[in-house]
PDB file of N, CA and C in Angstrom:
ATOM      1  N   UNK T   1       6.682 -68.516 -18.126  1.00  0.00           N
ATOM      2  CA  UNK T   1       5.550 -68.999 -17.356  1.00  0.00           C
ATOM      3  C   UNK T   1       5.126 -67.929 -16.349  1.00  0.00           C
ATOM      4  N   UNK T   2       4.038 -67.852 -16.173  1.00  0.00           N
ATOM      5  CA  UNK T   2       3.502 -66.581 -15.445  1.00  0.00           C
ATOM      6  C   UNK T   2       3.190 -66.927 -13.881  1.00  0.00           C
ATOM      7  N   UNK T   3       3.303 -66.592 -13.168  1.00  0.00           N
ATOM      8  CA  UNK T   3       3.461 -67.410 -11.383  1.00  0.00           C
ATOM      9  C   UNK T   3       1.824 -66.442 -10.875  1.00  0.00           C
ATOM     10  N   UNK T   4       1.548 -67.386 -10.372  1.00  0.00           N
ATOM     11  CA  UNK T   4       0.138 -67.339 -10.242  1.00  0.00           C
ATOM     12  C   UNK T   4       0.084 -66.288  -9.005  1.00  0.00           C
ATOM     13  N   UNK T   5       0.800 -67.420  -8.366  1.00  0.00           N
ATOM     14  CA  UNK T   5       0.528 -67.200  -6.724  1.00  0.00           C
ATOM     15  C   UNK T   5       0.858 -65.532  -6.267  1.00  0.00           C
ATOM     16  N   UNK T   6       2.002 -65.291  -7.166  1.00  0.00           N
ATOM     17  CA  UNK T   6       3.381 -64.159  -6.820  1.00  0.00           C
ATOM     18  C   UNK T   6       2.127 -62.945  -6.122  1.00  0.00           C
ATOM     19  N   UNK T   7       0.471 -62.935  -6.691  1.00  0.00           N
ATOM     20  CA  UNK T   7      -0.046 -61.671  -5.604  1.00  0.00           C
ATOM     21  C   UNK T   7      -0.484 -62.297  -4.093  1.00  0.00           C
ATOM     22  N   UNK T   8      -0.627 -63.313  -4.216  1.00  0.00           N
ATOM     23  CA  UNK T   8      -0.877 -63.941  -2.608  1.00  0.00           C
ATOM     24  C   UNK T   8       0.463 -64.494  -1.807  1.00  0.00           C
ATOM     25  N   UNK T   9       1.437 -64.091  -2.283  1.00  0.00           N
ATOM     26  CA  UNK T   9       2.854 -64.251  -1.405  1.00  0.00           C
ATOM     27  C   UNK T   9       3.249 -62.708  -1.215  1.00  0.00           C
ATOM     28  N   UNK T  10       2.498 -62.007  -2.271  1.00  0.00           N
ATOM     29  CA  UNK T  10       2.734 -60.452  -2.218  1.00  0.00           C
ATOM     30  C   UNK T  10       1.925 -59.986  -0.813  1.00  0.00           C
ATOM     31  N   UNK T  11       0.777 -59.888  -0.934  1.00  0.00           N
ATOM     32  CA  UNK T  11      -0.283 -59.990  -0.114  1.00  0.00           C
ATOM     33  C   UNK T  11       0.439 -60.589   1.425  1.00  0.00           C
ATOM     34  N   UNK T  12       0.244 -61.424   1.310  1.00  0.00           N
ATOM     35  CA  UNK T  12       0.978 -62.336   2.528  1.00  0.00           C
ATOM     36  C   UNK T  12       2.384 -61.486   3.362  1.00  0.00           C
ATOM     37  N   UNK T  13       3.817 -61.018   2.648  1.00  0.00           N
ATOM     38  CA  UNK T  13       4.306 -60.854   2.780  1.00  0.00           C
ATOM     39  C   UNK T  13       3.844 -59.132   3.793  1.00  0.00           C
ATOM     40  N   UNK T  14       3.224 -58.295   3.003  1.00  0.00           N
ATOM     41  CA  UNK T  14       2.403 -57.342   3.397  1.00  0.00           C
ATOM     42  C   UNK T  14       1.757 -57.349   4.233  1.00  0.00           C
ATOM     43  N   UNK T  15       0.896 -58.385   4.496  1.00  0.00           N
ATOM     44  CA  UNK T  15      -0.098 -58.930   6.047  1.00  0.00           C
ATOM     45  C   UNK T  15       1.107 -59.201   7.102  1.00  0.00           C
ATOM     46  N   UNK T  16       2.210 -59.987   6.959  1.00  0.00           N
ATOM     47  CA  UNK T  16       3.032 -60.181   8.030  1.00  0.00           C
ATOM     48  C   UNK T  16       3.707 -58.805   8.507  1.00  0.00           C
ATOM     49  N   UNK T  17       4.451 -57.779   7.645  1.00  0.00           N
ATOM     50  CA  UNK T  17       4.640 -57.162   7.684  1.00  0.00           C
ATOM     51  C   UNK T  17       4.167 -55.946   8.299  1.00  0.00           C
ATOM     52  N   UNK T  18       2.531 -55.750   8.049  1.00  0.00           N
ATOM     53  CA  UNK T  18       1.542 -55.023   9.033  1.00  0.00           C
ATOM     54  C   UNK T  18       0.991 -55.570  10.215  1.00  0.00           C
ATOM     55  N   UNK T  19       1.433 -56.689  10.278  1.00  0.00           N
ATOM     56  CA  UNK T  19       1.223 -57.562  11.970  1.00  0.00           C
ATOM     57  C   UNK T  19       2.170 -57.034  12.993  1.00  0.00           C
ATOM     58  N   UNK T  20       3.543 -56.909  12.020  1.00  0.00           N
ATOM     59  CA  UNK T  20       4.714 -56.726  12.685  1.00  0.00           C
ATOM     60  C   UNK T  20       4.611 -55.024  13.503  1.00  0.00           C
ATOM     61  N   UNK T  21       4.324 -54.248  12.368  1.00  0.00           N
ATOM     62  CA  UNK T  21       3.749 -52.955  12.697  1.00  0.00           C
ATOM     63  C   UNK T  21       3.267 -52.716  13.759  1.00  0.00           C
ATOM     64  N   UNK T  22       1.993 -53.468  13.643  1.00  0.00           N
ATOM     65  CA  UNK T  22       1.274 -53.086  14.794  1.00  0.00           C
ATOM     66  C   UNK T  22       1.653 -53.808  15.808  1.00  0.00           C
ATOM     67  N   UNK T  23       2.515 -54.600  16.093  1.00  0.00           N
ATOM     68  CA  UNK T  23       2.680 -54.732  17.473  1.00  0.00           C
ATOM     69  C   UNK T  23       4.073 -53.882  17.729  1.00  0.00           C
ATOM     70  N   UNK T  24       4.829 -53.296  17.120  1.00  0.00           N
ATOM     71  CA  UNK T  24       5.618 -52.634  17.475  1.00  0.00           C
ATOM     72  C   UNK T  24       4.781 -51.256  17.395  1.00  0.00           C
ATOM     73  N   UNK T  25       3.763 -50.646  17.040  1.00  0.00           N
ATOM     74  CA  UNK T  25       3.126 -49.124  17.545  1.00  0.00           C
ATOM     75  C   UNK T  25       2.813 -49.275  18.937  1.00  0.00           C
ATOM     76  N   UNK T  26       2.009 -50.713  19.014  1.00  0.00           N
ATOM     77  CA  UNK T  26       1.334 -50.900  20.953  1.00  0.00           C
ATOM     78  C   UNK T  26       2.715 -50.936  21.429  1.00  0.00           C
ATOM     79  N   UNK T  27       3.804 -51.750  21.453  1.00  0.00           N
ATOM     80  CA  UNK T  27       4.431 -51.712  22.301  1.00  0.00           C
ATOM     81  C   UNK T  27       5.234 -50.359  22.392  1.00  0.00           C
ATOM     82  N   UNK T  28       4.947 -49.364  21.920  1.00  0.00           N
ATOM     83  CA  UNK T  28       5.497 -48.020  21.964  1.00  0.00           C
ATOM     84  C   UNK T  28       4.940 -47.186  22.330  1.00  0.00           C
ATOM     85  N   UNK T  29       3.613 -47.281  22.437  1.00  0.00           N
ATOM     86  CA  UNK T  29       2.669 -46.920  23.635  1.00  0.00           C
ATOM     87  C   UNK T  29       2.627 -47.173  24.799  1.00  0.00           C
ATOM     88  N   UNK T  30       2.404 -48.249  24.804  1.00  0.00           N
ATOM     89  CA  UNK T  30       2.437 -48.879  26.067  1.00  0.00           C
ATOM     90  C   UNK T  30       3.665 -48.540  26.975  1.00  0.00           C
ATOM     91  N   UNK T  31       4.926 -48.328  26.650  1.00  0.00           N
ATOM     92  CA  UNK T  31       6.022 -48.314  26.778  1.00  0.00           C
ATOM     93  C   UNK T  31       5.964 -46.646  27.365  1.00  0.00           C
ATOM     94  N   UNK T  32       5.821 -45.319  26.037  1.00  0.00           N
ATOM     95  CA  UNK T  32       5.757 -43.936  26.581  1.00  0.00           C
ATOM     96  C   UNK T  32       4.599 -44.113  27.875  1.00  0.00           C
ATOM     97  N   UNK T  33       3.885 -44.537  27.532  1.00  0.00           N
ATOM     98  CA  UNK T  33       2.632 -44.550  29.248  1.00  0.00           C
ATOM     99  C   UNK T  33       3.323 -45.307  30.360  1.00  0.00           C
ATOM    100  N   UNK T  34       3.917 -46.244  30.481  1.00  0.00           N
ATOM    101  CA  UNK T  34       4.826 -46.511  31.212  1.00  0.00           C
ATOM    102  C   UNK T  34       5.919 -45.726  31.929  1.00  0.00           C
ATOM    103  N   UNK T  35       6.634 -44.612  30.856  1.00  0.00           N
ATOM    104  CA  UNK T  35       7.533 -43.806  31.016  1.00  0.00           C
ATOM    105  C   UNK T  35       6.755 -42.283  31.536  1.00  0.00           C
ATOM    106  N   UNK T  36       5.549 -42.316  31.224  1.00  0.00           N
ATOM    107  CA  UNK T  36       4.779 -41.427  31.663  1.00  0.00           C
ATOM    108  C   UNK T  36       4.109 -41.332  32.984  1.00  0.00           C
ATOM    109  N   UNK T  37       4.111 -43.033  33.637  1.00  0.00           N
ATOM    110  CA  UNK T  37       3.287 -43.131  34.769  1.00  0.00           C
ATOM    111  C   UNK T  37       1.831 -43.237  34.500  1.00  0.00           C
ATOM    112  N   UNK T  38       1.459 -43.841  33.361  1.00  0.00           N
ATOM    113  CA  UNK T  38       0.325 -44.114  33.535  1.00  0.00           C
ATOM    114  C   UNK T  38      -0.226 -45.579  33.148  1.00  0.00           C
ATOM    115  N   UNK T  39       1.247 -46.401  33.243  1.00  0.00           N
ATOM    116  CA  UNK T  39       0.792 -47.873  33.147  1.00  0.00           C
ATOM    117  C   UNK T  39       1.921 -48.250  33.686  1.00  0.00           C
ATOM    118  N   UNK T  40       1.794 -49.429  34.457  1.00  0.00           N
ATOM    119  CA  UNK T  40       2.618 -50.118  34.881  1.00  0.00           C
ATOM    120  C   UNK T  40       3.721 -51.111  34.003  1.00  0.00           C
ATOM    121  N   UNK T  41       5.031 -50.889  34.215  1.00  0.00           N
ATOM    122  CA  UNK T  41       6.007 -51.338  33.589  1.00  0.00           C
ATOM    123  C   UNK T  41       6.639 -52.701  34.302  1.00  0.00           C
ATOM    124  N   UNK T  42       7.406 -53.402  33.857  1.00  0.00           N
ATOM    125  CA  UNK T  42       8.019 -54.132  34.747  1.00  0.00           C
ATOM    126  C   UNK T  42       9.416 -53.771  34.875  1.00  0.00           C
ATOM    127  N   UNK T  43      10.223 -53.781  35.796  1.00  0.00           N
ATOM    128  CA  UNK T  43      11.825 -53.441  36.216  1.00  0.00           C
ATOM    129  C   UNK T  43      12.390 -53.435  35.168  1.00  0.00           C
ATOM    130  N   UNK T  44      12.997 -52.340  34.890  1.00  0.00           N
ATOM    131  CA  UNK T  44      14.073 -52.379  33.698  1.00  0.00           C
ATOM    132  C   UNK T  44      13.557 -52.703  32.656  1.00  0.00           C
ATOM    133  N   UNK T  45      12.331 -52.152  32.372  1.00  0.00           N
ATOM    134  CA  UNK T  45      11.882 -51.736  31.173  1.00  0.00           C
ATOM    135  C   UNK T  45      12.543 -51.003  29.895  1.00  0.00           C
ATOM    136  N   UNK T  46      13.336 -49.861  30.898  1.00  0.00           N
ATOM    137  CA  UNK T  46      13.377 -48.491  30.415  1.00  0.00           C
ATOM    138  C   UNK T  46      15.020 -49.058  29.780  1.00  0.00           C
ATOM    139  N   UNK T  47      15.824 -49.825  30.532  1.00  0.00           N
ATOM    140  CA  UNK T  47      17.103 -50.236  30.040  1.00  0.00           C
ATOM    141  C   UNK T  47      16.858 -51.294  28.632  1.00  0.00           C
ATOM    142  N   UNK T  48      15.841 -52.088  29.154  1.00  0.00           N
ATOM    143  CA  UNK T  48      15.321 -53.343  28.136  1.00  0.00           C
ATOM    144  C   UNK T  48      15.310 -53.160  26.457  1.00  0.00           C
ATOM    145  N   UNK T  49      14.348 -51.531  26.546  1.00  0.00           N
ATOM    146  CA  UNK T  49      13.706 -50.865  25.567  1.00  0.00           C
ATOM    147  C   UNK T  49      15.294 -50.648  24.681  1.00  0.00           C
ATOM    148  N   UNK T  50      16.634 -50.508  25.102  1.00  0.00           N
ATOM    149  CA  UNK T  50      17.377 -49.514  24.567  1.00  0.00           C
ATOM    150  C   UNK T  50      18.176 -50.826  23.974  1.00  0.00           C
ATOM    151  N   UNK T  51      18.625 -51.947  24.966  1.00  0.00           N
ATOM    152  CA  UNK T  51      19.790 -52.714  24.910  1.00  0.00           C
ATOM    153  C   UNK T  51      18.702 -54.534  23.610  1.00  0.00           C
ATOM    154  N   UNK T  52      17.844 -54.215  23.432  1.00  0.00           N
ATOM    155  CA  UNK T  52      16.739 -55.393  22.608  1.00  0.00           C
ATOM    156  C   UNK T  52      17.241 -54.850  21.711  1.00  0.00           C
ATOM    157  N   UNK T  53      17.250 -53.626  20.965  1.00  0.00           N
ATOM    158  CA  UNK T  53      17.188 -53.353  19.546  1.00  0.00           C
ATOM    159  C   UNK T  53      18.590 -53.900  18.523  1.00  0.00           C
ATOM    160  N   UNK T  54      19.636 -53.939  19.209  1.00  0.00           N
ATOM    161  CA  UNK T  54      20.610 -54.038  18.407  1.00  0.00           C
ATOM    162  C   UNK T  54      21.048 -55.604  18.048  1.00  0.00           C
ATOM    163  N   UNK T  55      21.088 -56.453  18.930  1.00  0.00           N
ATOM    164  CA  UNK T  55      20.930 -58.005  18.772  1.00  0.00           C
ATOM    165  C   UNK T  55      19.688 -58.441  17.899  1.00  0.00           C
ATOM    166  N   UNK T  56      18.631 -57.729  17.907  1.00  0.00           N
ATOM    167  CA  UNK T  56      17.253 -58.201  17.169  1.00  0.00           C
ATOM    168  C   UNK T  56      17.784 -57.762  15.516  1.00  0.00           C
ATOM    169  N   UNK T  57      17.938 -56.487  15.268  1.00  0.00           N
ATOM    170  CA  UNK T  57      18.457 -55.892  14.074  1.00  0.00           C
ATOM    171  C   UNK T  57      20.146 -56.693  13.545  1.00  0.00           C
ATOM    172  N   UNK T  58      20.807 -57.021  14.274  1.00  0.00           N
ATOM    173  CA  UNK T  58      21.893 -57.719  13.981  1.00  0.00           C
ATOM    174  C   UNK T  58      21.302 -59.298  13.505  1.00  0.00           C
ATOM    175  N   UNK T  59      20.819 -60.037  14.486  1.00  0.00           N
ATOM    176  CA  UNK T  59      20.000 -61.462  13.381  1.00  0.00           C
ATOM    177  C   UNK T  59      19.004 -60.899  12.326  1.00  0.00           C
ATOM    178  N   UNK T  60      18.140 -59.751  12.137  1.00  0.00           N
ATOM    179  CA  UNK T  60      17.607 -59.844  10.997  1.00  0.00           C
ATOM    180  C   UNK T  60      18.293 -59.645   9.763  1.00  0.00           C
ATOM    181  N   UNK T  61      19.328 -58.749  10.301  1.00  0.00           N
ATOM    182  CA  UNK T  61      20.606 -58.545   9.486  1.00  0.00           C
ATOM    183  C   UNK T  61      21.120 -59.861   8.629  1.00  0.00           C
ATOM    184  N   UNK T  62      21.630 -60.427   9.480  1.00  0.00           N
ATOM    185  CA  UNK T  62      22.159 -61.955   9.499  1.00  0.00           C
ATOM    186  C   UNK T  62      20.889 -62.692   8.483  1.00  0.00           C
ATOM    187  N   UNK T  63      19.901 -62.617   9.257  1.00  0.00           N
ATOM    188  CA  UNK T  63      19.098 -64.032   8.229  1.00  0.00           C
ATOM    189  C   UNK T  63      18.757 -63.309   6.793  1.00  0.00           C
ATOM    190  N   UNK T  64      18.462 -61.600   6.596  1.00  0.00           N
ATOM    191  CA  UNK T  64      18.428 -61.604   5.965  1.00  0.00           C
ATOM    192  C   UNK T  64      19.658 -61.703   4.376  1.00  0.00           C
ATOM    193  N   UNK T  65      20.858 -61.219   4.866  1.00  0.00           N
ATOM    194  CA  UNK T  65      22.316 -61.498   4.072  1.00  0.00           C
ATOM    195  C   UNK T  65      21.805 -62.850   3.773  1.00  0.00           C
ATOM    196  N   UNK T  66      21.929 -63.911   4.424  1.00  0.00           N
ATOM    197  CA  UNK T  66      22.240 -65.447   4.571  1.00  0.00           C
ATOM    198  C   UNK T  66      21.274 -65.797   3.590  1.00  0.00           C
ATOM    199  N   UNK T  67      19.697 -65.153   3.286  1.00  0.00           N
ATOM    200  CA  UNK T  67      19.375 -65.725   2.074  1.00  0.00           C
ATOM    201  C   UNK T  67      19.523 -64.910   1.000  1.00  0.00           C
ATOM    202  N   UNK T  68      19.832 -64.074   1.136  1.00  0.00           N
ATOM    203  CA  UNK T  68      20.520 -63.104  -0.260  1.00  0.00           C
ATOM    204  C   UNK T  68      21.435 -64.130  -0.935  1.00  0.00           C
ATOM    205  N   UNK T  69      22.257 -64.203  -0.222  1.00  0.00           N
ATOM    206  CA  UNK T  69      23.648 -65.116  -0.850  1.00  0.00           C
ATOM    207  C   UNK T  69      23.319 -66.352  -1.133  1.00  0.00           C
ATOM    208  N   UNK T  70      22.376 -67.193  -0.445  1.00  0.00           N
ATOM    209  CA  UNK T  70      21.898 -68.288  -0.968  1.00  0.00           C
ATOM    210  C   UNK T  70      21.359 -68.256  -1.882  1.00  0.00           C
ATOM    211  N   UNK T  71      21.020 -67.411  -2.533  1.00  0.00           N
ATOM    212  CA  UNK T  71      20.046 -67.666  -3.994  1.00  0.00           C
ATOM    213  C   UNK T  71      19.011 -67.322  -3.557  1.00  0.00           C
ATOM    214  N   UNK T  72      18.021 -67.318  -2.469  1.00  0.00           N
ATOM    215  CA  UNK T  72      16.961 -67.448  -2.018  1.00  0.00           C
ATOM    216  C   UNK T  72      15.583 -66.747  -2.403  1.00  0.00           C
ATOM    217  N   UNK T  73      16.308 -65.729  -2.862  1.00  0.00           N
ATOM    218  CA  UNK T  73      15.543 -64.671  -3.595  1.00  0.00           C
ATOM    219  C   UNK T  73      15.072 -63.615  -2.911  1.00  0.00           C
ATOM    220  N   UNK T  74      14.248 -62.318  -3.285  1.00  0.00           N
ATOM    221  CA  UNK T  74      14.320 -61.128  -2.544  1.00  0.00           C
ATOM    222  C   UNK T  74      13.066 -61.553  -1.754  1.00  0.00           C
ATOM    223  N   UNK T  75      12.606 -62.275  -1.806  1.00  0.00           N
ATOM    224  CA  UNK T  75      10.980 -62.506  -0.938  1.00  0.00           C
ATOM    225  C   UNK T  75      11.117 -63.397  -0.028  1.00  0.00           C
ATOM    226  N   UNK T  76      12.213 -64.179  -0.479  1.00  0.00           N
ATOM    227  CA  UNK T  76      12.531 -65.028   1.047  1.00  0.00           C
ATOM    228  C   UNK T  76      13.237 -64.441   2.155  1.00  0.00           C
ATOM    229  N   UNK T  77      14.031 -63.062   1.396  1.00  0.00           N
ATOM    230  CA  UNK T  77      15.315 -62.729   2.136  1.00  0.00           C
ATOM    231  C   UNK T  77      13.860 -61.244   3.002  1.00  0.00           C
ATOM    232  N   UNK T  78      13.130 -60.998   2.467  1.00  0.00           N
ATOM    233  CA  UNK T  78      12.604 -60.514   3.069  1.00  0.00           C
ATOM    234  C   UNK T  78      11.798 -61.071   4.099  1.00  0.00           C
ATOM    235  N   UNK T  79      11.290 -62.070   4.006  1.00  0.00           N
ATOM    236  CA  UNK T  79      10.905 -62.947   5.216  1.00  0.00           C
ATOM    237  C   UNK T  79      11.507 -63.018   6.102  1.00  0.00           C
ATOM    238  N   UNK T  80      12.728 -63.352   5.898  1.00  0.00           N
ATOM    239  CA  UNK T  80      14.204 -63.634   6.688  1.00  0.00           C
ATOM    240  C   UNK T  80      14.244 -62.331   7.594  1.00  0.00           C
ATOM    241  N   UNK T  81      14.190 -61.414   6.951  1.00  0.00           N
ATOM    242  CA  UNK T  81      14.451 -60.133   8.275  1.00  0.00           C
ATOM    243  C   UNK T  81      13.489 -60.056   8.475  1.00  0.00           C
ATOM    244  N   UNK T  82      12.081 -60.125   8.271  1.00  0.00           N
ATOM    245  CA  UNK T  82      11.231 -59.650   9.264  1.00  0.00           C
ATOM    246  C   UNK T  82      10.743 -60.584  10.225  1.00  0.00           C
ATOM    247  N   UNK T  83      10.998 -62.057   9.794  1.00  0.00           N
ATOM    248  CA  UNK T  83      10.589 -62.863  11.183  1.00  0.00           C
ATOM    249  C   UNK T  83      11.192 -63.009  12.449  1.00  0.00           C
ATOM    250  N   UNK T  84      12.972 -62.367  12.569  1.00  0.00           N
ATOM    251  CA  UNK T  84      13.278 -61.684  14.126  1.00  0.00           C
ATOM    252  C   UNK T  84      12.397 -60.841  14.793  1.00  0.00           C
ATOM    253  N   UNK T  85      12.477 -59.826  13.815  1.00  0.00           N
ATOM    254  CA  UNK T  85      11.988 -58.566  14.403  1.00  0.00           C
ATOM    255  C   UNK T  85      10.421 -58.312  15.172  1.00  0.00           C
ATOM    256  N   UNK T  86       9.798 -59.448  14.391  1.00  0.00           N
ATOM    257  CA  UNK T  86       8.454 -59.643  14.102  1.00  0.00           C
ATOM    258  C   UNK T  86       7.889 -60.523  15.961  1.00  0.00           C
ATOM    259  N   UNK T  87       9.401 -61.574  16.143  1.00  0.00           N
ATOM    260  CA  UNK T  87       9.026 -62.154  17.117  1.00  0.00           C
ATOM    261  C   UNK T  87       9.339 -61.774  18.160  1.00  0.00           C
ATOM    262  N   UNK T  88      10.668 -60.644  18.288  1.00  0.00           N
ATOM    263  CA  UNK T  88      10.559 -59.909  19.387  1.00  0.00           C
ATOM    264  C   UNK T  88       9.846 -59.016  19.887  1.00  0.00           C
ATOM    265  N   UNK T  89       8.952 -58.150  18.482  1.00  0.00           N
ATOM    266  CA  UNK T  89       7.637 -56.943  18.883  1.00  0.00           C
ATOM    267  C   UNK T  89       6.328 -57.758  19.450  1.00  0.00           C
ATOM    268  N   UNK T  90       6.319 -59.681  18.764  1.00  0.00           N
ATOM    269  CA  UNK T  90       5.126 -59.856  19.231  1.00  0.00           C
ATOM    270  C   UNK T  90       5.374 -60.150  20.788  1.00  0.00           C
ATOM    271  N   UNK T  91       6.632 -60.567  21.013  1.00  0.00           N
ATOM    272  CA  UNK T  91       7.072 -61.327  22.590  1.00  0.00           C
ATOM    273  C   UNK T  91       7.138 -59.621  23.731  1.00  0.00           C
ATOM    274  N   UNK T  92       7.341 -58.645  23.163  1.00  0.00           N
ATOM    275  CA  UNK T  92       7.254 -57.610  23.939  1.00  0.00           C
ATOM    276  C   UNK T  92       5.791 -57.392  24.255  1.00  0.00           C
ATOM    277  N   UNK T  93       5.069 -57.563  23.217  1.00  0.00           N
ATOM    278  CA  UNK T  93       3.381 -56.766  23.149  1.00  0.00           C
ATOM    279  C   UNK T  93       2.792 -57.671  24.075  1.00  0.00           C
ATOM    280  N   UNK T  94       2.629 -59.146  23.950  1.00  0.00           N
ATOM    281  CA  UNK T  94       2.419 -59.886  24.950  1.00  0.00           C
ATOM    282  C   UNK T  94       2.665 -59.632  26.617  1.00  0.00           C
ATOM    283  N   UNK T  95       4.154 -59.404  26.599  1.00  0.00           N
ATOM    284  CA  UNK T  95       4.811 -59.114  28.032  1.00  0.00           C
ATOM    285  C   UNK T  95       4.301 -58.081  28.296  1.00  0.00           C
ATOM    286  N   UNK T  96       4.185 -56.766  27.676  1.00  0.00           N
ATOM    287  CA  UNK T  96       3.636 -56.196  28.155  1.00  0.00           C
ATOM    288  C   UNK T  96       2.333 -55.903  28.965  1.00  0.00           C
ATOM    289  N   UNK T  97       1.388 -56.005  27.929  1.00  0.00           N
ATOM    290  CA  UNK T  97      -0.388 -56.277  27.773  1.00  0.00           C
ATOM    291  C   UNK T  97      -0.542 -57.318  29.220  1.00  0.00           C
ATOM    292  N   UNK T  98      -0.006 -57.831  29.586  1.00  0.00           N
ATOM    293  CA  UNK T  98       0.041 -58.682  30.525  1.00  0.00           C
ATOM    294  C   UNK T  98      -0.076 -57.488  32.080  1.00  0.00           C
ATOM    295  N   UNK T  99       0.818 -56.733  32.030  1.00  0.00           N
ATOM    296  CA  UNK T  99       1.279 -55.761  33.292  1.00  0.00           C
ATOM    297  C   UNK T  99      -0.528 -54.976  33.098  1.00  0.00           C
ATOM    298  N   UNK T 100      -0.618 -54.844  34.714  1.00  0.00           N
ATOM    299  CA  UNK T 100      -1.625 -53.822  34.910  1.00  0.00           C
ATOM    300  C   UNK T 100      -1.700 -52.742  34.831  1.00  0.00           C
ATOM    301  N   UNK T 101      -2.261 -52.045  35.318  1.00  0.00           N
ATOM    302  CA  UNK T 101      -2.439 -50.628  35.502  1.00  0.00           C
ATOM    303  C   UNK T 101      -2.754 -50.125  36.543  1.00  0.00           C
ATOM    304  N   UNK T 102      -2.041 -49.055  37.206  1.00  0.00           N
ATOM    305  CA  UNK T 102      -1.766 -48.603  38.391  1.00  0.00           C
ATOM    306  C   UNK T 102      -3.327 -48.633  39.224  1.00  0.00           C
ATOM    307  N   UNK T 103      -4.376 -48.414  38.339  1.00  0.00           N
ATOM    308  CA  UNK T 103      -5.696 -48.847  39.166  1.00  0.00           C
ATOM    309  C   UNK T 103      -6.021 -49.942  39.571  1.00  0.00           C
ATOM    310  N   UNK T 104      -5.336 -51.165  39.203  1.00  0.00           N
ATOM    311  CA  UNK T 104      -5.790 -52.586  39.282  1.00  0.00           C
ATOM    312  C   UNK T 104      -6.443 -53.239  38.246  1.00  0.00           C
ATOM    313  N   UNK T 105      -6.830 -52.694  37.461  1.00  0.00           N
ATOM    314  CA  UNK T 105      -7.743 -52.918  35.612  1.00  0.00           C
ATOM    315  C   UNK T 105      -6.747 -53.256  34.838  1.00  0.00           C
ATOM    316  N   UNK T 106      -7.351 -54.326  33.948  1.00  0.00           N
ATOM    317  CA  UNK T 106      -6.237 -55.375  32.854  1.00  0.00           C
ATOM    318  C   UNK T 106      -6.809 -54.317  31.596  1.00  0.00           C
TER     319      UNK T 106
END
């Protein structure tokens, strides 16, 4: 039987995936301009940036194994790791985008 859907879960999977992207490029901008002095950071940014990555990569780790072994298949298990990762770049880009800029301009 031929699966219809399999290019719009393809597609899909790809759109989440380039969502994820781009909020992890801004928040890496935002972040060097910060480290540069030309945007405002909030306290312990600079520690934040170093000590987030390994707990975020350890559960995507995790969810993604957990549906490997379940049967789940390679498209779920890929879901599985990118929806940590996905919600900590969007929860940074937010927090960030929020902070001003040393002129007073959002």
């Amino acid at each position: 039987m031929i699966d219809v859907y399999a290019p719009y879960r393809l597609f899909n999977q790809n759109l989440r995936a380039g969502m994820m992207i781009w909020d992890v490029q801004t928040v890496m901008a935002l972040r060097l301009m910060g480290l540069a002095g030309a945007w405002t950071m909030p306290p312990g940014e600079a520690v934040r940036m170093v000590t987030e990555k390994p707990p975020a990569f350890a559960k995507a780790w995790t969810a993604w194994q957990t549906a490997m072994l379940s049967g789940r298949g390679i498209e779920a298990a890929g879901h599985a790791f990118n929806a940590p990762l996905s919600r900590k770049a969007r929860g940074n880009r937010r927090r960030l985008t929020r902070v001003k800029t040393r002129t007073g301009r959002t």
